[in-house]
CSV table of C-alpha atoms in Angstrom, one decimal:
chain,number,residue,atom,x,y,z
A,1,MET,CA,8.6,8.1,-7.9
A,2,LYS,CA,6.0,7.7,-10.6
A,3,LYS,CA,4.2,4.4,-10.9
A,4,LEU,CA,0.9,3.2,-12.3
A,5,ILE,CA,-0.4,1.7,-9.1
A,6,ASN,CA,-3.4,2.1,-6.8
A,7,HIS,CA,-2.6,1.6,-3.2
A,8,PRO,CA,1.1,0.7,-2.4
A,9,ALA,CA,0.0,-2.0,0.0
A,10,ALA,CA,-2.0,-3.7,-2.7
A,11,VAL,CA,0.5,-3.9,-5.6
A,12,VAL,CA,1.4,-7.6,-5.2
A,13,GLU,CA,-2.2,-8.9,-4.9
A,14,GLU,CA,-3.3,-6.7,-7.8
A,15,MET,CA,-0.4,-7.7,-10.0
A,16,LEU,CA,-1.2,-11.4,-9.3
A,17,GLU,CA,-4.9,-10.9,-10.1
A,18,GLY,CA,-3.9,-9.3,-13.4
A,19,PHE,CA,-1.3,-11.9,-14.2
A,20,VAL,CA,-3.6,-14.8,-13.7
A,21,ALA,CA,-6.4,-13.1,-15.7
A,22,ALA,CA,-4.0,-12.4,-18.5
A,23,HIS,CA,-2.4,-15.9,-18.6
A,24,SER,CA,-5.2,-18.2,-17.4
A,25,ARG,CA,-4.2,-20.7,-20.1
A,26,TYR,CA,-1.0,-21.3,-18.2
A,27,VAL,CA,-1.6,-20.5,-14.5
A,28,ARG,CA,-4.1,-20.6,-11.7
A,29,GLN,CA,-4.2,-19.3,-8.1
A,30,LEU,CA,-4.7,-21.9,-5.4
A,31,PRO,CA,-7.9,-21.2,-3.4
A,32,HIS,CA,-6.4,-21.3,0.1
A,33,ASN,CA,-3.5,-18.9,-0.6
A,34,LYS,CA,-3.6,-16.2,-3.3
A,35,ARG,CA,0.2,-16.0,-3.3
A,36,SER,CA,0.4,-19.6,-4.5
A,37,ILE,CA,0.5,-19.8,-8.4
A,38,VAL,CA,0.7,-23.1,-10.2
A,39,SER,CA,0.6,-24.4,-13.7
A,40,THR,CA,-2.7,-25.5,-15.3
A,41,ASN,CA,-1.2,-28.3,-17.4
A,42,THR,CA,2.4,-29.4,-16.5
A,43,VAL,CA,1.8,-31.6,-13.5
A,44,ARG,CA,1.6,-35.3,-14.5
A,45,PRO,CA,2.1,-38.6,-12.6
A,46,GLY,CA,5.7,-39.5,-12.2
A,47,LYS,CA,7.1,-36.1,-13.1
A,48,VAL,CA,9.3,-34.3,-10.7
A,49,GLY,CA,7.7,-31.0,-9.5
A,50,VAL,CA,9.8,-27.9,-10.1
A,51,ILE,CA,9.2,-24.9,-7.9
A,52,CYS,CA,11.1,-21.6,-8.1
A,53,GLY,CA,10.3,-18.5,-6.1
A,54,GLY,CA,11.3,-15.3,-4.4
A,55,GLY,CA,10.2,-11.8,-3.9
A,56,SER,CA,8.0,-9.8,-6.3
A,57,GLY,CA,9.6,-7.0,-8.4
A,58,HIS,CA,11.8,-9.3,-10.6
A,59,GLU,CA,9.2,-9.9,-13.2
A,60,PRO,CA,9.1,-11.8,-15.5
A,61,SER,CA,10.8,-14.0,-13.0
A,62,PHE,CA,9.5,-15.9,-11.3
A,63,LEU,CA,5.8,-16.0,-12.4
A,64,GLY,CA,6.4,-15.8,-16.1
A,65,LEU,CA,8.4,-19.0,-16.1
A,66,ILE,CA,5.5,-21.3,-15.1
A,67,GLY,CA,4.8,-23.6,-18.0
A,68,LYS,CA,5.9,-26.6,-20.1
A,69,GLY,CA,9.6,-27.3,-20.0
A,70,MET,CA,10.1,-24.8,-17.1
A,71,VAL,CA,8.6,-24.6,-13.6
A,72,ASP,CA,5.3,-26.0,-12.2
A,73,GLY,CA,4.6,-23.5,-9.5
A,74,VAL,CA,5.7,-20.3,-7.8
A,75,PRO,CA,5.1,-19.0,-4.3
A,76,VAL,CA,5.1,-15.2,-4.3
A,77,GLY,CA,6.7,-13.0,-1.7
A,78,ASN,CA,6.4,-9.3,-1.1
A,79,ILE,CA,8.6,-6.9,-3.1
A,80,PHE,CA,12.2,-8.1,-2.7
A,81,ALA,CA,11.2,-10.4,0.1
A,82,SER,CA,11.0,-14.2,0.4
A,83,PRO,CA,7.6,-15.9,0.3
A,84,PRO,CA,6.6,-17.3,3.7
A,85,PRO,CA,6.5,-21.0,4.3
A,86,ASP,CA,2.7,-21.3,3.9
A,87,PRO,CA,2.4,-20.5,0.1
A,88,ILE,CA,5.6,-22.5,-0.5
A,89,LEU,CA,4.0,-25.6,1.1
A,90,GLU,CA,0.7,-25.0,-0.7
A,91,VAL,CA,2.5,-25.0,-4.1
A,92,THR,CA,4.5,-28.0,-3.1
A,93,ARG,CA,1.3,-30.0,-2.4
A,94,ALA,CA,-0.2,-28.9,-5.7
A,95,VAL,CA,2.8,-29.9,-7.9
A,96,ASP,CA,3.8,-33.1,-6.2
A,97,ALA,CA,2.9,-36.0,-8.5
A,98,GLY,CA,4.6,-38.8,-6.6
A,99,ALA,CA,8.2,-38.2,-7.9
A,100,GLY,CA,9.2,-35.5,-5.4
A,101,VAL,CA,9.8,-31.8,-5.7
A,102,ILE,CA,12.8,-29.6,-6.3
A,103,TYR,CA,13.0,-26.1,-4.8
A,104,LEU,CA,15.0,-23.5,-6.8
A,105,TYR,CA,15.8,-20.0,-5.5
A,106,GLY,CA,18.5,-17.4,-5.2
A,107,ASN,CA,20.8,-17.8,-2.2
A,108,TYR,CA,19.4,-15.2,0.1
A,109,ALA,CA,18.9,-15.6,3.9
A,110,GLY,CA,15.1,-15.2,3.9
A,111,ASP,CA,14.6,-17.6,1.0
A,112,CYS,CA,16.9,-20.2,2.6
A,113,MET,CA,15.0,-20.0,5.9
A,114,ASN,CA,11.5,-20.1,4.5
A,115,PHE,CA,12.0,-22.7,1.8
A,116,ASP,CA,13.9,-24.9,4.3
A,117,MET,CA,11.0,-24.6,6.7
A,118,ALA,CA,8.5,-25.5,4.0
A,119,ALA,CA,10.6,-28.5,2.9
A,120,GLU,CA,10.6,-29.8,6.5
A,121,LEU,CA,6.8,-29.4,6.7
A,122,ALA,CA,6.4,-31.1,3.3
A,123,GLY,CA,8.6,-34.0,4.5
A,124,MET,CA,6.3,-34.5,7.5
A,125,GLU,CA,3.5,-35.0,4.9
A,126,GLY,CA,5.5,-37.6,3.0
A,127,ILE,CA,6.6,-35.3,0.2
A,128,ARG,CA,10.3,-35.6,-0.7
A,129,VAL,CA,11.8,-32.2,-1.4
A,130,GLU,CA,15.3,-31.4,-2.5
A,131,THR,CA,16.9,-27.9,-3.0
A,132,VAL,CA,19.4,-26.2,-5.3
A,133,ARG,CA,20.3,-22.6,-4.3
A,134,ILE,CA,21.5,-20.5,-7.2
A,135,THR,CA,24.8,-18.8,-6.6
A,136,ASP,CA,25.8,-17.2,-10.0
A,137,ASP,CA,26.7,-13.6,-8.8
A,138,VAL,CA,30.5,-13.3,-9.0
A,139,ALA,CA,30.5,-10.0,-7.2
A,140,SER,CA,28.8,-11.1,-4.1
A,141,ALA,CA,31.6,-13.3,-2.6
A,142,PRO,CA,35.1,-14.5,-3.5
A,143,LYS,CA,35.6,-17.8,-5.4
A,144,SER,CA,36.7,-19.5,-2.2
A,145,GLU,CA,33.3,-18.8,-0.7
A,146,GLU,CA,31.0,-19.6,-3.6
A,147,ASP,CA,28.4,-21.0,-1.3
A,148,ARG,CA,27.8,-17.4,0.0
A,149,ARG,CA,27.1,-16.0,-3.5
A,150,ARG,CA,23.7,-14.6,-4.4
A,151,GLY,CA,21.5,-15.8,-7.2
A,152,ILE,CA,20.7,-13.2,-9.8
A,153,ALA,CA,20.0,-13.4,-13.6
A,154,GLY,CA,21.7,-16.8,-13.8
A,155,ASP,CA,18.6,-18.1,-12.1
A,156,PHE,CA,16.8,-18.2,-15.4
A,157,LEU,CA,19.4,-20.5,-17.1
A,158,VAL,CA,19.5,-22.8,-14.1
A,159,PHE,CA,15.7,-23.0,-13.9
A,160,LYS,CA,15.7,-23.8,-17.7
A,161,VAL,CA,17.9,-26.8,-17.1
A,162,ALA,CA,15.9,-28.1,-14.2
A,163,GLY,CA,12.6,-27.7,-16.0
A,164,ALA,CA,13.8,-29.4,-19.1
A,165,ALA,CA,15.3,-32.3,-17.1
A,166,ALA,CA,12.0,-32.8,-15.2
A,167,ASP,CA,10.0,-32.6,-18.4
A,168,GLN,CA,12.2,-35.3,-20.0
A,169,GLY,CA,11.5,-37.7,-17.1
A,170,TYR,CA,14.7,-37.4,-15.0
A,171,SER,CA,14.3,-38.7,-11.5
A,172,LEU,CA,14.5,-36.3,-8.6
A,173,ASP,CA,18.1,-37.2,-7.9
A,174,GLU,CA,19.0,-36.7,-11.5
A,175,VAL,CA,17.2,-33.3,-11.7
A,176,VAL,CA,19.2,-32.3,-8.6
A,177,ARG,CA,22.4,-33.5,-10.1
A,178,VAL,CA,22.1,-31.7,-13.4
A,179,THR,CA,20.7,-28.5,-11.9
A,180,SER,CA,23.6,-28.4,-9.4
A,181,LYS,CA,26.0,-28.9,-12.4
A,182,ALA,CA,24.3,-26.1,-14.2
A,183,ASN,CA,24.6,-23.8,-11.2
A,184,GLN,CA,28.3,-24.6,-10.8
A,185,VAL,CA,29.1,-23.5,-14.4
A,186,THR,CA,27.0,-20.3,-14.4
A,187,ARG,CA,28.4,-16.9,-13.7
A,188,THR,CA,26.9,-13.4,-13.8
A,189,MET,CA,28.2,-9.8,-13.4
A,190,GLY,CA,26.0,-6.8,-13.6
A,191,VAL,CA,26.2,-3.0,-13.8
A,192,ALA,CA,23.7,-0.5,-12.4
A,193,LEU,CA,23.1,2.9,-13.8
A,194,SER,CA,20.1,4.1,-11.8
A,195,PRO,CA,18.1,2.8,-8.8
A,196,CYS,CA,14.6,1.5,-8.6
A,197,PHE,CA,11.9,2.7,-6.2
A,198,ASN,CA,10.0,0.4,-4.0
A,199,PRO,CA,6.3,1.4,-4.3
A,200,GLN,CA,5.7,0.4,-0.7
A,201,THR,CA,8.3,2.8,0.7
A,202,GLY,CA,8.8,5.4,-2.1
A,203,ARG,CA,12.5,5.3,-1.6
A,204,PRO,CA,15.3,4.5,-4.0
A,205,SER,CA,17.2,1.2,-3.6
A,206,PHE,CA,20.6,3.0,-3.7
A,207,GLU,CA,22.1,6.3,-4.9
A,208,LEU,CA,24.2,7.1,-7.9
A,209,GLY,CA,25.2,10.4,-9.4
A,210,PRO,CA,23.9,11.4,-12.8
A,211,ASP,CA,27.2,10.4,-14.4
A,212,GLU,CA,28.0,7.3,-12.3
A,213,MET,CA,27.6,3.6,-12.6
A,214,GLU,CA,28.3,0.7,-10.2
A,215,ILE,CA,29.7,-2.7,-11.1
A,216,GLY,CA,28.4,-5.7,-9.2
A,217,LEU,CA,25.5,-4.1,-7.5
A,218,GLY,CA,22.8,-6.6,-6.4
A,219,ILE,CA,19.2,-6.8,-7.7
A,220,HIS,CA,17.9,-5.6,-4.4
A,221,GLY,CA,20.4,-2.7,-4.2
A,222,GLU,CA,23.1,-4.6,-2.4
A,223,PRO,CA,26.5,-2.8,-2.6
A,224,GLY,CA,28.7,-3.6,-5.6
A,225,VAL,CA,32.4,-3.8,-6.0
A,226,GLN,CA,33.3,-0.7,-8.0
A,227,LYS,CA,31.7,2.7,-8.4
A,228,GLY,CA,32.9,5.2,-11.0
A,229,LYS,CA,32.1,7.4,-14.0
A,230,ILE,CA,29.9,5.8,-16.7
A,231,LYS,CA,31.9,4.3,-19.6
A,232,PRO,CA,31.1,3.3,-23.1
A,233,ALA,CA,29.2,0.1,-23.5
A,234,ASP,CA,32.1,-1.8,-25.1
A,235,GLU,CA,34.3,-1.0,-22.0
A,236,VAL,CA,31.6,-2.0,-19.6
A,237,ALA,CA,30.9,-5.3,-21.4
A,238,GLY,CA,34.7,-6.0,-21.3
A,239,GLU,CA,34.9,-5.3,-17.6
A,240,LEU,CA,32.0,-7.6,-16.8
A,241,LEU,CA,33.4,-10.4,-18.9
A,242,ASP,CA,36.9,-10.0,-17.5
A,243,ARG,CA,35.5,-10.6,-14.0
A,244,ILE,CA,33.4,-13.6,-15.2
A,245,LEU,CA,36.2,-15.2,-17.1
A,246,ALA,CA,38.7,-14.7,-14.3
A,247,ASP,CA,36.3,-16.7,-12.1
A,248,MET,CA,35.3,-19.3,-14.7
A,249,PRO,CA,37.9,-19.4,-17.5
A,250,LEU,CA,36.7,-20.6,-20.9
A,251,SER,CA,39.1,-22.1,-23.5
A,252,ARG,CA,39.1,-22.1,-27.2
A,253,GLY,CA,36.5,-24.7,-28.3
A,254,ASP,CA,34.4,-24.3,-25.2
A,255,ARG,CA,30.7,-23.7,-25.6
A,256,ALA,CA,28.6,-21.2,-23.6
A,257,VAL,CA,25.1,-20.0,-23.3
A,258,VAL,CA,24.9,-16.2,-23.1
A,259,LEU,CA,22.3,-14.1,-21.3
A,260,VAL,CA,22.3,-10.3,-21.5
A,261,ASN,CA,19.6,-9.3,-19.0
A,262,GLY,CA,18.0,-5.9,-18.6
A,263,LEU,CA,17.3,-4.8,-15.0
A,264,GLY,CA,14.0,-3.0,-15.7
A,265,SER,CA,14.4,0.3,-17.6
A,266,THR,CA,17.3,-0.4,-20.0
A,267,THR,CA,16.3,-0.3,-23.6
A,268,TYR,CA,16.7,-3.3,-26.0
A,269,MET,CA,18.9,-1.0,-28.1
A,270,GLU,CA,21.4,-0.9,-25.2
A,271,LEU,CA,21.1,-4.6,-24.5
A,272,PHE,CA,21.9,-5.5,-28.0
A,273,ILE,CA,24.9,-3.2,-28.0
A,274,MET,CA,26.1,-5.0,-24.9
A,275,TYR,CA,25.5,-8.4,-26.5
A,276,ARG,CA,27.4,-7.3,-29.7
A,277,ARG,CA,30.6,-6.7,-27.7
A,278,THR,CA,30.0,-9.8,-25.6
A,279,ALA,CA,29.8,-11.9,-28.8
A,280,GLN,CA,32.9,-10.3,-30.2
A,281,ILE,CA,35.0,-11.0,-27.1
A,282,LEU,CA,33.9,-14.6,-27.0
A,283,ALA,CA,34.6,-15.1,-30.7
A,284,GLU,CA,38.1,-13.6,-30.2
A,285,LYS,CA,38.7,-16.3,-27.5
A,286,GLY,CA,37.4,-19.1,-29.7
A,287,VAL,CA,34.3,-19.7,-27.5
A,288,GLU,CA,31.2,-20.9,-29.3
A,289,ILE,CA,27.9,-19.4,-28.3
A,290,HIS,CA,25.5,-22.3,-28.1
A,291,ARG,CA,22.4,-20.1,-27.4
A,292,SER,CA,21.8,-16.5,-26.7
A,293,TYR,CA,19.1,-14.7,-24.7
A,294,VAL,CA,18.8,-10.9,-24.8
A,295,GLY,CA,16.0,-9.1,-22.9
A,296,GLU,CA,14.4,-8.8,-19.5
A,297,TYR,CA,14.4,-12.1,-17.6
A,298,VAL,CA,15.2,-11.1,-14.0
A,299,THR,CA,14.5,-7.4,-13.4
A,300,SER,CA,14.7,-5.2,-10.3
A,301,LEU,CA,11.5,-3.0,-10.8
A,302,GLU,CA,12.7,-0.1,-12.9
A,303,MET,CA,16.4,-0.3,-12.1
A,304,GLY,CA,18.7,0.9,-14.9
A,305,GLY,CA,21.5,-1.3,-16.1
A,306,CYS,CA,22.0,-4.9,-17.1
A,307,SER,CA,23.9,-8.1,-16.4
A,308,ILE,CA,25.9,-10.6,-18.5
A,309,THR,CA,25.6,-14.3,-17.7
A,310,LEU,CA,27.7,-17.1,-19.1
A,311,MET,CA,26.8,-20.8,-18.6
A,312,LYS,CA,29.6,-23.2,-19.8
A,313,VAL,CA,27.8,-26.2,-21.4
A,314,ASP,CA,28.6,-29.8,-22.2
A,315,ASP,CA,26.5,-32.0,-24.4
A,316,GLU,CA,24.0,-32.7,-21.6
A,317,LEU,CA,23.5,-29.1,-20.6
A,318,ALA,CA,23.3,-28.0,-24.2
A,319,ARG,CA,20.6,-30.6,-24.9
A,320,LEU,CA,18.6,-29.4,-21.9
A,321,MET,CA,19.0,-25.8,-22.8
A,322,ASP,CA,17.6,-26.7,-26.3
A,323,HIS,CA,14.5,-28.4,-24.9
A,324,PRO,CA,11.3,-26.6,-25.9
A,325,ALA,CA,9.6,-24.4,-23.3
A,326,ASP,CA,6.3,-22.6,-23.3
A,327,CYS,CA,5.6,-20.1,-20.6
A,328,PRO,CA,3.7,-16.8,-20.3
A,329,MET,CA,6.8,-14.7,-20.7
A,330,PHE,CA,9.2,-17.1,-22.4
A,331,VAL,CA,8.7,-19.4,-25.4
A,332,GLN,CA,11.5,-21.5,-27.0
A,333,MET,CA,10.7,-23.9,-29.8
């Protein structure tokens, strides 16, 4: 393991210090809890507060998405670990502007427990909180058990919809409705080529041979669904899309938003090669690409590999995806 860090136990705090210093126009740390990061300019009376969060190590998610048209605050956990209830509650108080708050996070046991606890505490203070758990990972559970699926790179697209809806003045109930709709039509499949190393343990998140890849492996190193020899990019893209489209069929004339997401150490050259084949396959099926995103949005430290996400959009979702956003690590005009 080679990393540019100081002490392993200090990586999260030092990252936050650097992030806030670099992006002080967008974000600030709350004084009572340094793990509570909120927007400097998006909270306004009558606007629904949007909070996303989870463990560190997935940058630019979640911190980089604080800003106009996206989220208002992020409670920060340890590497690959949920934030505890205290910073979640602290962020909730800071972003509540009288219209309620929505919690958005991947469907992991620790996040569910801690965010639910914070929501209960917020309710005791008179703050209404609603929750949408992201469940886009096709590999993590069968279609008949979608509520057990994990949230991975599709988080970004669902956060985008929620942030746009809140920015456009949707009520809390309406933000929940449209965010739930977005989650229901978002699917992701990933492929891993190499592990990441947690700086606090120095251990790899999983093991693969030098000529192996694994389909469906989770962003924390959770087991995938198929391990084998590495294949050409076109074949890998085809396999990922086959699994997505078997789970959420798209017909000629349908529209989709496409995200090809790097997991941490995959070059943009490789990501664009993967997008190239993805676009070809969708064109062959008569599916229109409404918007495309290629890059690192939800990473796993320095894991090698990528994921493909499709969101099937109607007019409402397309309009919300087109809404401008301005965040430290994502700008859409």
